[in-house]
Rosetta silent file (secondary structure, phi, psi, omega in degrees, C-alpha in Angstrom):
SEQUENCE: MNTSEVLNIAVQALWVAAKLCAPILLTALVIGFAISLLQSITQVQEATLSFVPKAVGVALALLISGHWMITEIVTFTHDLFDKIPILLRG
SCORE:     score description
SCORE:     0.000 S_00000001
   1 L     0.000  116.130 -177.381   -9.053   22.524  -14.620 S_00000001
   2 L  -102.071 -178.832 -174.287  -10.166   24.018  -11.343 S_00000001
   3 H   -64.648  -38.746 -178.036   -9.146   23.456   -7.751 S_00000001
   4 H   -66.070  -35.156  177.670  -11.832   20.908   -6.943 S_00000001
   5 H   -67.845  -40.764  177.935  -10.752   18.649   -9.812 S_00000001
   6 H   -63.925  -44.259  178.614   -7.132   18.800   -8.683 S_00000001
   7 H   -64.684  -37.109  177.612   -8.137   18.017   -5.111 S_00000001
   8 H   -63.082  -43.642  178.074  -10.332   15.153   -6.306 S_00000001
   9 H   -65.132  -40.478  179.443   -7.416   13.606   -8.222 S_00000001
  10 H   -64.243  -41.548  178.785   -5.120   14.093   -5.224 S_00000001
  11 H   -65.319  -41.700  177.361   -7.595   12.412   -2.874 S_00000001
  12 H   -62.666  -40.896  179.557   -8.005    9.507   -5.283 S_00000001
  13 H   -65.143  -41.553  178.017   -4.220    9.146   -5.562 S_00000001
  14 H   -66.161  -37.711  178.851   -3.823    9.134   -1.781 S_00000001
  15 H   -65.462  -42.534  177.908   -6.617    6.589   -1.445 S_00000001
  16 H   -64.750  -41.997  179.036   -4.992    4.289   -4.017 S_00000001
  17 H   -62.909  -39.811  178.134   -1.620    4.680   -2.288 S_00000001
  18 H   -65.586  -41.026  178.182   -3.182    3.775    1.071 S_00000001
  19 H   -65.707  -37.247 -177.684   -4.866    0.714   -0.418 S_00000001
  20 H   -71.980  -35.290 -177.557   -1.643   -0.411   -2.078 S_00000001
  21 H   -88.362  -11.740 -176.796    0.544   -0.117    1.007 S_00000001
  22 H   -59.727  -47.794 -178.734   -2.010   -1.589    3.439 S_00000001
  23 H   -61.336  -38.981 -178.579   -1.247   -5.310    2.906 S_00000001
  24 H   -70.839  -46.320 -178.451    2.487   -4.797    3.308 S_00000001
  25 H   -66.678  -39.904  179.379    2.235   -2.491    6.308 S_00000001
  26 H   -67.070  -37.354  176.742   -0.344   -4.636    8.082 S_00000001
  27 H   -63.150  -47.511  178.940    1.767   -7.753    7.543 S_00000001
  28 H   -63.482  -37.379  179.487    4.855   -6.045    8.949 S_00000001
  29 H   -65.828  -47.173 -178.642    2.815   -4.675   11.859 S_00000001
  30 H   -65.521  -44.802 -179.985    1.323   -8.028   12.834 S_00000001
  31 H   -66.820  -42.253  178.052    4.604   -9.909   12.527 S_00000001
  32 H   -61.690  -40.806  178.221    6.490   -7.179   14.375 S_00000001
  33 H   -65.556  -42.815  179.901    3.949   -7.207   17.201 S_00000001
  34 H   -64.239  -42.941  179.573    4.077  -10.999   17.484 S_00000001
  35 H   -67.268  -40.409  177.912    7.885  -11.042   17.528 S_00000001
  36 H   -63.156  -40.023  177.437    8.005   -8.202   20.079 S_00000001
  37 H   -64.219  -43.742  177.596    5.566  -10.068   22.282 S_00000001
  38 H   -63.067  -41.371  179.452    7.650  -13.225   21.992 S_00000001
  39 H   -66.660  -37.435  179.640   10.835  -11.291   22.766 S_00000001
  40 H   -72.544  -31.232  177.664    9.310   -9.654   25.830 S_00000001
  41 H   -71.476  -44.778 -176.277    8.025  -12.991   27.136 S_00000001
  42 H   -91.689   -7.646 -178.298   11.318  -14.825   26.614 S_00000001
  43 L    56.916   34.457  174.241   13.562  -11.773   27.240 S_00000001
  44 L   -99.908  115.727 -178.145   15.591  -12.569   24.125 S_00000001
  45 L  -110.467   85.078  179.810   16.685   -9.298   22.543 S_00000001
  46 L  -121.003  127.616 -175.058   18.101  -10.169   19.143 S_00000001
  47 H   -67.853  -38.057 -178.339   17.765   -7.704   16.251 S_00000001
  48 H   -70.327  -24.136  177.625   17.762  -10.324   13.507 S_00000001
  49 H   -64.457  -27.499  178.237   14.935  -12.179   15.224 S_00000001
  50 H   -86.847  -37.026 -171.926   12.755   -9.175   14.453 S_00000001
  51 H   -77.593  -45.678 -173.279   14.032   -8.380   10.967 S_00000001
  52 H   -63.361  -48.312  178.034   14.092  -11.742    9.208 S_00000001
  53 H   -62.426  -35.198  177.669   10.454  -12.787    9.856 S_00000001
  54 H   -66.064  -41.701  179.443    9.249   -9.337    8.807 S_00000001
  55 H   -63.273  -41.975  178.402   11.240   -9.511    5.578 S_00000001
  56 H   -66.215  -43.028  179.468    9.845  -12.969    4.806 S_00000001
  57 H   -63.756  -41.760  178.305    6.300  -11.868    5.668 S_00000001
  58 H   -66.454  -38.750  177.219    6.505   -8.761    3.512 S_00000001
  59 H   -63.036  -41.857  177.405    7.876  -10.823    0.618 S_00000001
  60 H   -66.010  -39.450  177.636    4.965  -13.251    0.959 S_00000001
  61 H   -62.399  -39.050  176.946    2.490  -10.361    1.147 S_00000001
  62 H   -66.677  -39.665  178.165    3.946   -8.972   -2.073 S_00000001
  63 H   -64.731  -41.047 -176.800    3.698  -12.355   -3.772 S_00000001
  64 H   -74.218  -44.868 -174.098    0.103  -12.843   -2.673 S_00000001
  65 H  -102.299    5.803 -177.383   -1.215   -9.326   -3.288 S_00000001
  66 H   -61.392  -43.411 -179.991    1.107   -8.213   -6.088 S_00000001
  67 H   -62.596  -43.278  178.372   -1.316   -8.965   -8.913 S_00000001
  68 H   -63.632  -39.751 -179.531   -4.098   -7.053   -7.171 S_00000001
  69 H   -64.554  -43.396  178.901   -1.758   -4.108   -6.528 S_00000001
  70 H   -64.711  -40.999  178.311   -0.714   -3.908  -10.172 S_00000001
  71 H   -61.362  -42.105  179.776   -4.356   -4.130  -11.272 S_00000001
  72 H   -62.979  -46.360 -176.767   -5.317   -1.270   -8.942 S_00000001
  73 H   -70.960  -33.800  177.025   -2.559    1.064  -10.122 S_00000001
  74 H   -68.849  -40.395  177.074   -3.197    0.275  -13.803 S_00000001
  75 H   -61.991  -44.275  178.554   -6.923    0.936  -13.335 S_00000001
  76 H   -61.979  -41.946 -179.690   -6.170    4.241  -11.615 S_00000001
  77 H   -66.486  -41.456  177.122   -3.777    5.246  -14.397 S_00000001
  78 H   -62.941  -39.980  177.577   -6.303    4.343  -17.109 S_00000001
  79 H   -63.046  -39.674  177.873   -8.947    6.412  -15.311 S_00000001
  80 H   -64.912  -43.227  178.447   -6.577    9.384  -15.197 S_00000001
  81 H   -65.015  -33.993  176.989   -5.802    9.071  -18.900 S_00000001
  82 H   -68.307  -27.848 -178.716   -9.524    8.845  -19.648 S_00000001
  83 H   -82.451  -11.587 -174.632  -10.109   12.090  -17.704 S_00000001
  84 H   -56.285  -48.185  179.858   -7.501   14.101  -19.649 S_00000001
  85 H   -62.243  -37.686  179.684   -9.903   15.429  -22.329 S_00000001
  86 H   -66.525  -41.265 -178.468  -12.475   16.385  -19.702 S_00000001
  87 H   -71.019  -32.012 -179.326   -9.867   18.135  -17.554 S_00000001
  88 H   -75.779  -24.398  178.288   -8.374   20.049  -20.497 S_00000001
  89 H   -65.902  -31.247  177.730  -11.741   21.453  -21.525 S_00000001
  90 L    83.236    0.000    0.000  -11.883   23.354  -18.271 S_00000001
């Protein structure tokens, strides 16, 4: 197992991690921006007004994209297990 193979696996792992966290982070970002815009327009500064919609949105994002996320990580894990004999040969 040489350096390029290790780097290739690391890049793939980072790419999978980025794909998996994207729906949740984008949902929180959009909801947070909308709530911040609403708070700045109405000048209502309440902490729970920001937290509760984000928590609900993230929960919905997990419900909607959870199956896809599990499929992605299982596929990545199966690919890694399939590569073990090739990587051990050197």
